[in-house]
PDB file of C-alpha atoms in Angstrom:
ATOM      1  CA  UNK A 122       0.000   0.000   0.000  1.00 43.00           C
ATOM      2  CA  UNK A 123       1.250   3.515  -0.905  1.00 45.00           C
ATOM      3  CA  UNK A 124       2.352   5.943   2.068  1.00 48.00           C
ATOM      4  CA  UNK A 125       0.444   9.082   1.995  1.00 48.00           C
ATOM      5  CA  UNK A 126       2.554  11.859   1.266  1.00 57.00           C
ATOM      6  CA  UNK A 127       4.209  14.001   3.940  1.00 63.00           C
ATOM      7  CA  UNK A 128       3.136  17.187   1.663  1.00 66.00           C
ATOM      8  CA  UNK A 129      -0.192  16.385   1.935  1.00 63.00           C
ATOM      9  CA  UNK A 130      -2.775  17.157   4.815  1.00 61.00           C
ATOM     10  CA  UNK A 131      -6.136  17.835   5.735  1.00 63.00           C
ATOM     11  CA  UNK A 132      -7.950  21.057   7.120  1.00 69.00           C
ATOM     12  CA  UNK A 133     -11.590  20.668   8.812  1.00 71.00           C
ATOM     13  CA  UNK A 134     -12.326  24.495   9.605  1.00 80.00           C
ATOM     14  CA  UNK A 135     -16.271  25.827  10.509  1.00 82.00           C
ATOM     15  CA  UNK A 136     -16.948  29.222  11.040  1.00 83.00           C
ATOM     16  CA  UNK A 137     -16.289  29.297  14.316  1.00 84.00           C
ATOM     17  CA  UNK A 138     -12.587  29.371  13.410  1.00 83.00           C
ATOM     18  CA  UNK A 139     -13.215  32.482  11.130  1.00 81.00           C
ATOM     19  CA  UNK A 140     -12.409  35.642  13.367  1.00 84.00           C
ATOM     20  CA  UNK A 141     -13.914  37.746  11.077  1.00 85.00           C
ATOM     21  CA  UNK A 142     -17.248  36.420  11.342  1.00 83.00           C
ATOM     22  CA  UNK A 143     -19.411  37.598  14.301  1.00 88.00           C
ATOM     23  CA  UNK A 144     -22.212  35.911  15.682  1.00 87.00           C
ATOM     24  CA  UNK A 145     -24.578  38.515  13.466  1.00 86.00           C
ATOM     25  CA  UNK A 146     -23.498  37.441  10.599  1.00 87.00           C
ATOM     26  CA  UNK A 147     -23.029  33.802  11.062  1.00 81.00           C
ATOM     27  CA  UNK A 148     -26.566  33.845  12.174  1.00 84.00           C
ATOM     28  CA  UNK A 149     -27.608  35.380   9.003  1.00 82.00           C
ATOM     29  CA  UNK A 150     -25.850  33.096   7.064  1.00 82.00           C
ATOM     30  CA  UNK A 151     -27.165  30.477   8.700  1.00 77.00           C
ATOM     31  CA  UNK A 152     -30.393  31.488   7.917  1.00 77.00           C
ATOM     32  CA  UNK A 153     -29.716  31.713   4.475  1.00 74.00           C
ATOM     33  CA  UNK A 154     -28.351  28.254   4.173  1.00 69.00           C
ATOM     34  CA  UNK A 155     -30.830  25.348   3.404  1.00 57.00           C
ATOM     35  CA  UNK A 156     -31.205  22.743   6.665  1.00 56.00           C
ATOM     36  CA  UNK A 157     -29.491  19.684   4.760  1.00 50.00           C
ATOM     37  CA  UNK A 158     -25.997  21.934   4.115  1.00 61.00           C
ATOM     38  CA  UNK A 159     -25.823  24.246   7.492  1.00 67.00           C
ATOM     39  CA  UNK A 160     -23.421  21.508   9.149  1.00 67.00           C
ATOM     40  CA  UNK A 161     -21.230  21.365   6.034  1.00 66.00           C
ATOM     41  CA  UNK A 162     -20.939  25.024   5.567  1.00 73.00           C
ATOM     42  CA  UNK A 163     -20.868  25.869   9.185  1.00 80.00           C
ATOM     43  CA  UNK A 164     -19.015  23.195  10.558  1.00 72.00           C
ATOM     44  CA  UNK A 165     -17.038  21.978   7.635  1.00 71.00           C
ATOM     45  CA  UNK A 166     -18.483  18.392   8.266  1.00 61.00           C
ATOM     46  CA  UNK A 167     -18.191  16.124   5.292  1.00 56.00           C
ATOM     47  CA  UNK A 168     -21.672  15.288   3.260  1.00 52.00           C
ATOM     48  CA  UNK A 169     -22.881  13.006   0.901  1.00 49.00           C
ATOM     49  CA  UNK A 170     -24.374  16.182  -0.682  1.00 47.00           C
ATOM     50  CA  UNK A 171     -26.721  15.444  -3.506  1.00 52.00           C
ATOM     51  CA  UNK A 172     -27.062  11.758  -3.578  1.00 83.00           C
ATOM     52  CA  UNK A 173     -28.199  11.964   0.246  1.00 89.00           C
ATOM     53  CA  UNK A 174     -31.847  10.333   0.066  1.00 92.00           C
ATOM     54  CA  UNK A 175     -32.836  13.114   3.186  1.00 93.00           C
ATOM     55  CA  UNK A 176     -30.372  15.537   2.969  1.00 89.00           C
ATOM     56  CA  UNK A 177     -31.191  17.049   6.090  1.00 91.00           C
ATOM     57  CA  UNK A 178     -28.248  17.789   9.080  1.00 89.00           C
ATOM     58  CA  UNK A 179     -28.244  15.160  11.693  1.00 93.00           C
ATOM     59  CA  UNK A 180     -28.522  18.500  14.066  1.00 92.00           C
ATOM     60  CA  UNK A 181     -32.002  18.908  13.014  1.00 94.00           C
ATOM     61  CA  UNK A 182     -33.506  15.789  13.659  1.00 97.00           C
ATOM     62  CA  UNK A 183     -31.463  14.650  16.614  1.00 97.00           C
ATOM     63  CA  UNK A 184     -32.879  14.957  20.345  1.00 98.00           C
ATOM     64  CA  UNK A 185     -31.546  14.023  23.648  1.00 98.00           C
ATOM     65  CA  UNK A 186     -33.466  10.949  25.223  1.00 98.00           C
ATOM     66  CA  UNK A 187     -36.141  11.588  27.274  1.00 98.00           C
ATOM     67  CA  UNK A 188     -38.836   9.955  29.527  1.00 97.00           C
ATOM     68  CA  UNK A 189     -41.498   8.964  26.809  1.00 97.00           C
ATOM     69  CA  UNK A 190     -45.290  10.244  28.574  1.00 97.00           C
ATOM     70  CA  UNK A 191     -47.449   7.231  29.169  1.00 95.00           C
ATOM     71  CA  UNK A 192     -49.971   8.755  26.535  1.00 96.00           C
ATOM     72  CA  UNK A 193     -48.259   8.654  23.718  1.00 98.00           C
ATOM     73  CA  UNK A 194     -49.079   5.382  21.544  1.00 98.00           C
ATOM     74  CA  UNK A 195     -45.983   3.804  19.974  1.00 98.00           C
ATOM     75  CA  UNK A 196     -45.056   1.023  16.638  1.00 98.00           C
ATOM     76  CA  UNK A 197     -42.207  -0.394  15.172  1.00 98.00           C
ATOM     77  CA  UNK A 198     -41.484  -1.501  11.756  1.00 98.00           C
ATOM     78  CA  UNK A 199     -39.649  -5.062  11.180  1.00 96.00           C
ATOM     79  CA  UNK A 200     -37.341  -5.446   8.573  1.00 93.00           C
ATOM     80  CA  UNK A 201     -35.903  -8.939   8.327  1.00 91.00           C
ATOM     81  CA  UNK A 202     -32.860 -10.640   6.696  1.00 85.00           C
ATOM     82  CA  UNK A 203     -30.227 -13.406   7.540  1.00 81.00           C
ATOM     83  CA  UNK A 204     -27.192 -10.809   7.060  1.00 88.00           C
ATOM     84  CA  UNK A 205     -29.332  -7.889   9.360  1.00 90.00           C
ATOM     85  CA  UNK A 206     -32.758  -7.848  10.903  1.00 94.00           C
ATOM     86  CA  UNK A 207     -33.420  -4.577  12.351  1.00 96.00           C
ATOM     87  CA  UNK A 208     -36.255  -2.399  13.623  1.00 97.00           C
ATOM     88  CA  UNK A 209     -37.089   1.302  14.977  1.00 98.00           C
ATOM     89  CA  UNK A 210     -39.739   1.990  17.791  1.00 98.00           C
ATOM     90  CA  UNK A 211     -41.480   4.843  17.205  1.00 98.00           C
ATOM     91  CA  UNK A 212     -43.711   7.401  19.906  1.00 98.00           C
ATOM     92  CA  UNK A 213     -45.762   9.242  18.655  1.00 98.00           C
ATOM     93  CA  UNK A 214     -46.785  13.170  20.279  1.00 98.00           C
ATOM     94  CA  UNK A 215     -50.627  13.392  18.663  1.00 97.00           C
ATOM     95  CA  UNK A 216     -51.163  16.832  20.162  1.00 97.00           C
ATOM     96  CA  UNK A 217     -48.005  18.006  18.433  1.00 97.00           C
ATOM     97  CA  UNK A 218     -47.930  15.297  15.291  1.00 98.00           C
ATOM     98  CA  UNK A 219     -44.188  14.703  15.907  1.00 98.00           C
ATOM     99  CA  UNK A 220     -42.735  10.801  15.940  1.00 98.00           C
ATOM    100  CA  UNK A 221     -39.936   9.572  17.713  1.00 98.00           C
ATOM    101  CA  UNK A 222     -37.404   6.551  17.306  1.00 98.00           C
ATOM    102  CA  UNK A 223     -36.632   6.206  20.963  1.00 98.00           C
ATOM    103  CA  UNK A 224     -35.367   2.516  20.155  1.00 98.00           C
ATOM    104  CA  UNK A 225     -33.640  -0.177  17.706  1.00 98.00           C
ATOM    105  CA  UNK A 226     -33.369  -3.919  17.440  1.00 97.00           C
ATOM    106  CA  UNK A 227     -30.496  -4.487  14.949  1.00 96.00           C
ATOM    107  CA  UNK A 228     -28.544  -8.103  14.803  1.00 94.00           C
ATOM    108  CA  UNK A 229     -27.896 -10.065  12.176  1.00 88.00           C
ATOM    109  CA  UNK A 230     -27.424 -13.995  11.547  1.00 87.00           C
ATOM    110  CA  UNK A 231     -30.014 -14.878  14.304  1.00 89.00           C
ATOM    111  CA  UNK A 232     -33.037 -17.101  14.146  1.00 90.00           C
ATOM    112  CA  UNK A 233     -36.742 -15.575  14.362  1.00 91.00           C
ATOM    113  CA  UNK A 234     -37.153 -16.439  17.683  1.00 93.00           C
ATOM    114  CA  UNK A 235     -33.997 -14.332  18.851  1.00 95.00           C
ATOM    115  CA  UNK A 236     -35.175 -11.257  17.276  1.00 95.00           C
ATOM    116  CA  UNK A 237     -39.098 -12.018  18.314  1.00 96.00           C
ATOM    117  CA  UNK A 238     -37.599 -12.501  22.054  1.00 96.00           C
ATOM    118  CA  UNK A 239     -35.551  -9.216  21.925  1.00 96.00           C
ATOM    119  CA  UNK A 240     -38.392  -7.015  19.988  1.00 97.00           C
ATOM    120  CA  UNK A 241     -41.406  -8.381  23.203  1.00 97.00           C
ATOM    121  CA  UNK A 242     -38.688  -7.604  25.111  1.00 96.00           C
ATOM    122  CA  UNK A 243     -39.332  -3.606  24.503  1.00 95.00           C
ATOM    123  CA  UNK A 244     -42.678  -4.326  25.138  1.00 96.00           C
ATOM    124  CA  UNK A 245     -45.007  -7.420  23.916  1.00 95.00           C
ATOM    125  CA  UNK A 246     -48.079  -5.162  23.637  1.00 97.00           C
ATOM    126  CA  UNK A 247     -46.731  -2.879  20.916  1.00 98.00           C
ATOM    127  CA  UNK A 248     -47.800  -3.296  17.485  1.00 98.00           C
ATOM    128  CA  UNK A 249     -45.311  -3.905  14.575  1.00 97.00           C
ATOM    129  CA  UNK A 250     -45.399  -4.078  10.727  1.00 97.00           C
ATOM    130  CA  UNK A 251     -43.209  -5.849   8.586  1.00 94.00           C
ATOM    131  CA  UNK A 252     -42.517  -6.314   4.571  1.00 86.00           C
ATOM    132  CA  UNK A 253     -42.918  -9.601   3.616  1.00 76.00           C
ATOM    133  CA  UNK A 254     -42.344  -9.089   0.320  1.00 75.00           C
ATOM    134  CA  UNK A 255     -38.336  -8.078   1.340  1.00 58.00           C
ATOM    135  CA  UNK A 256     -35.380  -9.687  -0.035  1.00 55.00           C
ATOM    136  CA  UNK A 257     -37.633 -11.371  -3.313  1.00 56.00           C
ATOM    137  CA  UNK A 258     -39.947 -13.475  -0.904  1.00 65.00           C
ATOM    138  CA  UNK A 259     -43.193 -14.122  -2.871  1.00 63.00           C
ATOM    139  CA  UNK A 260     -46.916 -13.193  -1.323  1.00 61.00           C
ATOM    140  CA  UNK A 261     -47.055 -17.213  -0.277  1.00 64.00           C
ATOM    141  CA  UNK A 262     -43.623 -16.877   1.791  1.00 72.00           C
ATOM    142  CA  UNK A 263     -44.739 -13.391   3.477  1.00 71.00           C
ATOM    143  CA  UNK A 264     -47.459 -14.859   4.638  1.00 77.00           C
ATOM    144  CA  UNK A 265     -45.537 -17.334   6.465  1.00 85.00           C
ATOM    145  CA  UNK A 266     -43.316 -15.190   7.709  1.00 85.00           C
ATOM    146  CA  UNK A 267     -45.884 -13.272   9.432  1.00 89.00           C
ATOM    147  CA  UNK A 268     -47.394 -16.313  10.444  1.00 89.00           C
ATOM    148  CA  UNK A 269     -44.309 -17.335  12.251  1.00 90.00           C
ATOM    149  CA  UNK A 270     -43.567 -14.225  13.655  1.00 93.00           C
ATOM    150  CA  UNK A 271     -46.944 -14.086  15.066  1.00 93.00           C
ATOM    151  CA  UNK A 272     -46.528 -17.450  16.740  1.00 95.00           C
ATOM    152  CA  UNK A 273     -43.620 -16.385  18.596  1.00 95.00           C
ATOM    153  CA  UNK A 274     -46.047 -13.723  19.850  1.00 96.00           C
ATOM    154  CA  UNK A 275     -45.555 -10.451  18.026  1.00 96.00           C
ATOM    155  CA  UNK A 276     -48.586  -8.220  16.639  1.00 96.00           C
ATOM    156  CA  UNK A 277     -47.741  -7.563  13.788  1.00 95.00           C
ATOM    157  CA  UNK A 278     -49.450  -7.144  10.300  1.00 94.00           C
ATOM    158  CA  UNK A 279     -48.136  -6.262   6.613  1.00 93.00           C
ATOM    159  CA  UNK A 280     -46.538  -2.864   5.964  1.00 94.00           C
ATOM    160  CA  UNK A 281     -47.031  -0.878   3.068  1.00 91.00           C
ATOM    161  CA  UNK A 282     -44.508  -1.164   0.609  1.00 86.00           C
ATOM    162  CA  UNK A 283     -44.610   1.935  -1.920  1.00 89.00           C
ATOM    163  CA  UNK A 284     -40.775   2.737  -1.859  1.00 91.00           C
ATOM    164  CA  UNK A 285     -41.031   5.945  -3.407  1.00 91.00           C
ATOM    165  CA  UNK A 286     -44.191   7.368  -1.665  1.00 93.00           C
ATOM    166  CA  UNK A 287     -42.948   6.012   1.384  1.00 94.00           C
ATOM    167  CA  UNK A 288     -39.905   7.670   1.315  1.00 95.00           C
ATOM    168  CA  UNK A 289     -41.150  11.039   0.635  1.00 94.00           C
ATOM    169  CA  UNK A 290     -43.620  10.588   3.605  1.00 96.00           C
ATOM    170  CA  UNK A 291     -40.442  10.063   5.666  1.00 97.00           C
ATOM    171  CA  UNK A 292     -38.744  12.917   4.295  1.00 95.00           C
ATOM    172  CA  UNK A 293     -41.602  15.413   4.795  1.00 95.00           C
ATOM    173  CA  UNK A 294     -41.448  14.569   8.324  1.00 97.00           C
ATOM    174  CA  UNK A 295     -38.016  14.637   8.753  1.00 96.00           C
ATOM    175  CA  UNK A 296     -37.910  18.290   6.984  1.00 94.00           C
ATOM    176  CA  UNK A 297     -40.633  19.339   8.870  1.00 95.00           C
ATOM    177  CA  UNK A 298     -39.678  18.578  12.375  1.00 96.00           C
ATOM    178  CA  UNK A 299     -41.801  16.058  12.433  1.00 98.00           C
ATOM    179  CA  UNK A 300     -39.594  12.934  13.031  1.00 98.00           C
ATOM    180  CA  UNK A 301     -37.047  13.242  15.420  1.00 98.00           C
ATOM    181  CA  UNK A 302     -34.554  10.307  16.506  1.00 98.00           C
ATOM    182  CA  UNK A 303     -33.095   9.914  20.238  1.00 98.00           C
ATOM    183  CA  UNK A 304     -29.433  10.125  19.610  1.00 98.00           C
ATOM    184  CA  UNK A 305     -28.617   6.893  21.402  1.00 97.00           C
ATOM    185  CA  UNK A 306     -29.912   5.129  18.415  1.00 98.00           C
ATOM    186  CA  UNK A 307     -26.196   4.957  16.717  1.00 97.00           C
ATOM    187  CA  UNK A 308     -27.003   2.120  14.594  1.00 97.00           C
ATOM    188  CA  UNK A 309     -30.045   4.144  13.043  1.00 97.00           C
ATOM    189  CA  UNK A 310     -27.944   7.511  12.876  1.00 96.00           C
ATOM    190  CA  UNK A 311     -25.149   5.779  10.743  1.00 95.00           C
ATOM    191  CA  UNK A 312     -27.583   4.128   8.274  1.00 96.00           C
ATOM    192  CA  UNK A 313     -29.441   7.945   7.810  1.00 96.00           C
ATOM    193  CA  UNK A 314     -25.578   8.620   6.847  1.00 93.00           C
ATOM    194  CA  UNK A 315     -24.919   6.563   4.258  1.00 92.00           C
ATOM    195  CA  UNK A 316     -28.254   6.097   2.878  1.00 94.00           C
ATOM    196  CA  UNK A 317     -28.139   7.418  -0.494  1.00 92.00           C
ATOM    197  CA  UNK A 318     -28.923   7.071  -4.337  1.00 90.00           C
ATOM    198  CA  UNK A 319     -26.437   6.199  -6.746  1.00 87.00           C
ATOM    199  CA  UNK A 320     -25.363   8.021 -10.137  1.00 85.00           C
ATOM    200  CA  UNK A 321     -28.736   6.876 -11.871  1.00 84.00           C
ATOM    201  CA  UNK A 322     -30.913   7.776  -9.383  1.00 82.00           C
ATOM    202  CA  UNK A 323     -31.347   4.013  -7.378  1.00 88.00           C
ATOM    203  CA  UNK A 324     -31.564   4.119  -4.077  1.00 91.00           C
ATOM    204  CA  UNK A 325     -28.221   2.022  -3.065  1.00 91.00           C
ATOM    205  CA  UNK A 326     -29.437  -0.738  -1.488  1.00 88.00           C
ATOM    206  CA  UNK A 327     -26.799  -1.687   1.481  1.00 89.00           C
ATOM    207  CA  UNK A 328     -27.130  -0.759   5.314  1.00 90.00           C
ATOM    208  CA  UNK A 329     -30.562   0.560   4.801  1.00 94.00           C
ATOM    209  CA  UNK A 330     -32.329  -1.743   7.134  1.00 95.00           C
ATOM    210  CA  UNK A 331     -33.769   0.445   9.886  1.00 97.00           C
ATOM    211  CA  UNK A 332     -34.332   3.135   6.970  1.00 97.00           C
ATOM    212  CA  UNK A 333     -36.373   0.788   5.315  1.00 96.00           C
ATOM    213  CA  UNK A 334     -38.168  -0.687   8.900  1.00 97.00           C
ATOM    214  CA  UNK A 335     -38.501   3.426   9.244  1.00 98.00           C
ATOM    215  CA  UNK A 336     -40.731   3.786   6.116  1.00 97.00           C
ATOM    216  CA  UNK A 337     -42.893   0.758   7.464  1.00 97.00           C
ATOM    217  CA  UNK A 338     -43.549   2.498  10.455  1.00 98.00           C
ATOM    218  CA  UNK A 339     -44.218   6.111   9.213  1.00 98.00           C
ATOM    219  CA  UNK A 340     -46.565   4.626   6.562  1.00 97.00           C
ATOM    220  CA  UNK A 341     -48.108   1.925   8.341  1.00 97.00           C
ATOM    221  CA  UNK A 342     -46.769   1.560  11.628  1.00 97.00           C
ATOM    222  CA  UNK A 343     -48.065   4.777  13.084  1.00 98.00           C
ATOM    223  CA  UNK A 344     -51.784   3.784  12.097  1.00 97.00           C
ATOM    224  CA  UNK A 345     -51.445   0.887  14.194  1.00 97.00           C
ATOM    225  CA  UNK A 346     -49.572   2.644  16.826  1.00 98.00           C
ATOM    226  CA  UNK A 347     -51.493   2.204  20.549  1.00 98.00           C
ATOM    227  CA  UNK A 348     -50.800   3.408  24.266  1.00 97.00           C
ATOM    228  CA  UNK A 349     -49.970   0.524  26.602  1.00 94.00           C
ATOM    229  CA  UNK A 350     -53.206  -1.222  27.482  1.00 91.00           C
ATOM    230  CA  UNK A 351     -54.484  -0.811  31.245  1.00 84.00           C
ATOM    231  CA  UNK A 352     -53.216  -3.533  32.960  1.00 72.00           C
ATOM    232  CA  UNK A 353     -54.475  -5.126  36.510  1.00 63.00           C
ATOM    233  CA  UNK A 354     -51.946  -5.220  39.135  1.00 58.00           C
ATOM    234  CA  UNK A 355     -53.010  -7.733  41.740  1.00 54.00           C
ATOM    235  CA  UNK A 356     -56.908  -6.870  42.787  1.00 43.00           C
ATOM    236  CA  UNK A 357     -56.482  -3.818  41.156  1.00 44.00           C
ATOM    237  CA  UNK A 358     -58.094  -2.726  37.623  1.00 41.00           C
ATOM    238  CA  UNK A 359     -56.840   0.450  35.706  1.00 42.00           C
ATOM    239  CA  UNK A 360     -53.548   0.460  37.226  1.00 44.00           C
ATOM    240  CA  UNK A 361     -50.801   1.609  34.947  1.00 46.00           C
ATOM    241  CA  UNK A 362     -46.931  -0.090  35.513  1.00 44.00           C
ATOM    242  CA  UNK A 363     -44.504   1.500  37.312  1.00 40.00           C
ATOM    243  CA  UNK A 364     -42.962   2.548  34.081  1.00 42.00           C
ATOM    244  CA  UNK A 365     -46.534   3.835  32.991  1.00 45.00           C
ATOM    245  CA  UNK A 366     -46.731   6.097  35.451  1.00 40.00           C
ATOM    246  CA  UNK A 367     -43.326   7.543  35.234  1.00 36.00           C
ATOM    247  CA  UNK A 368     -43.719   7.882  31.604  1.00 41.00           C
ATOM    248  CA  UNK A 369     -40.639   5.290  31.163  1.00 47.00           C
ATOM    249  CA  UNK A 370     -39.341   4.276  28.110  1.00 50.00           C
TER     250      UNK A 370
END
């Protein structure tokens, strides 16, 4: 392998390291600059520019986790493969229609009952939806796969699969500030950066597994999406869990 040249180096400079710029004018620049290229220009952070499928900053749809409240109903979407089955949780704020991935499942080379025991394992009552048309299965072969996903005790139906409409469902949320993601879901934060078209125009399909279980959820998911069901603690009736009640997630 060649050594990299002594002559050569590299510079990562934002405006913060611009003394002629005051905070004035780097606000107003800032402003000018669309949401998917402020990091770039402002921070000098490397992006994939064009071919990004939602070419919005990271800084825009990231949030801090926080306790999820106990009314907000919540979905996942399942996307499943030998190589990587992964899937997002979503909550969902009605009052303020805003959706967040609080949560991943993402392993690969693992039989269905692994990932069915680690998905309950968020929380059995929560409705999922899955593509069983993925990876070139036929409408016979979906249906099994629900079928044995179901008997290892997951609710979950068939997703929608309209590729393109899906995906500009997820990006309208996304550039609206209506999808945010908790930024201890690292697995889903490196897929959103590499997820990208190629020089035709194809959507480049590697590492796009929670993407894709994203789209299921925003499309379908969310119409499926419930609050945890009442539950009866001893004698009890209408009793929330302790987690309930402290709006755990």
């Amino acid at each position: 392998m060649p050594s990299v040249s002594a002559s050569k180096y590299l510079v990562q400079a934002g405006w913060d390291d611009v003394p002629h710029l005051d905070a004035k004018t780097k606000a107003e620049l800032l402003a000018a600059t669309p949401p998917h290229l402020r990091d770039a220009r402002s921070k000098g952070l490397p992006s994939l520019g064009a071919g990004a499928i939602y070419p919005i900053e990271e800084s825009f749809i990231k949030v801090d986790p926080f306790p999820i409240p106990a009314h907000w109903p919540r979905c996942y979407g399942l996307d499943v493969g030998w190589n990587r089955t992964a899937a997002p949780w979503l909550a969902w704020d009605r009052d303020q229609d805003v959706a967040y991935i609080y949560a991943e499942h993402y392993r690969g080379q693992a039989e269905p009952s692994i990932h069915a025991s680690a998905i309950k394992a968020r929380g059995e009552w929560i409705p999922g939806v899955i593509d069983p048309a993925a990876h070139g299965r036929s409408q016979k072969d979906g249906e099994q796969l629900i079928a044995s996903y179901t008997s290892l005790g997951l609710n979950i139906v068939a997703a929608n699969n309209s590729v393109e409409a899906g995906i500009l469902e997820v990006w309208e949320r996304l550039s609206t500030g209506r999808l945010k993601v908790f930024a201890t879901c690292v697995s889903w934060l490196a897929e959103y950066r590499l997820y990208r078209r190629d020089e035709r125009g194809h959507i480049v399909k590697k590492n796009d597994h929670l993407m894709d279980g994203t789209r299921y959820a925003v499309v379908s998911g969310l119409k499926r999406a419930i609050v945890r069901p009442i539950q009866r603690i001893g004698q009890q009736e209408g009793v929330r869990t302790v987690a309930d009640r402290i709006g755990g997630y």
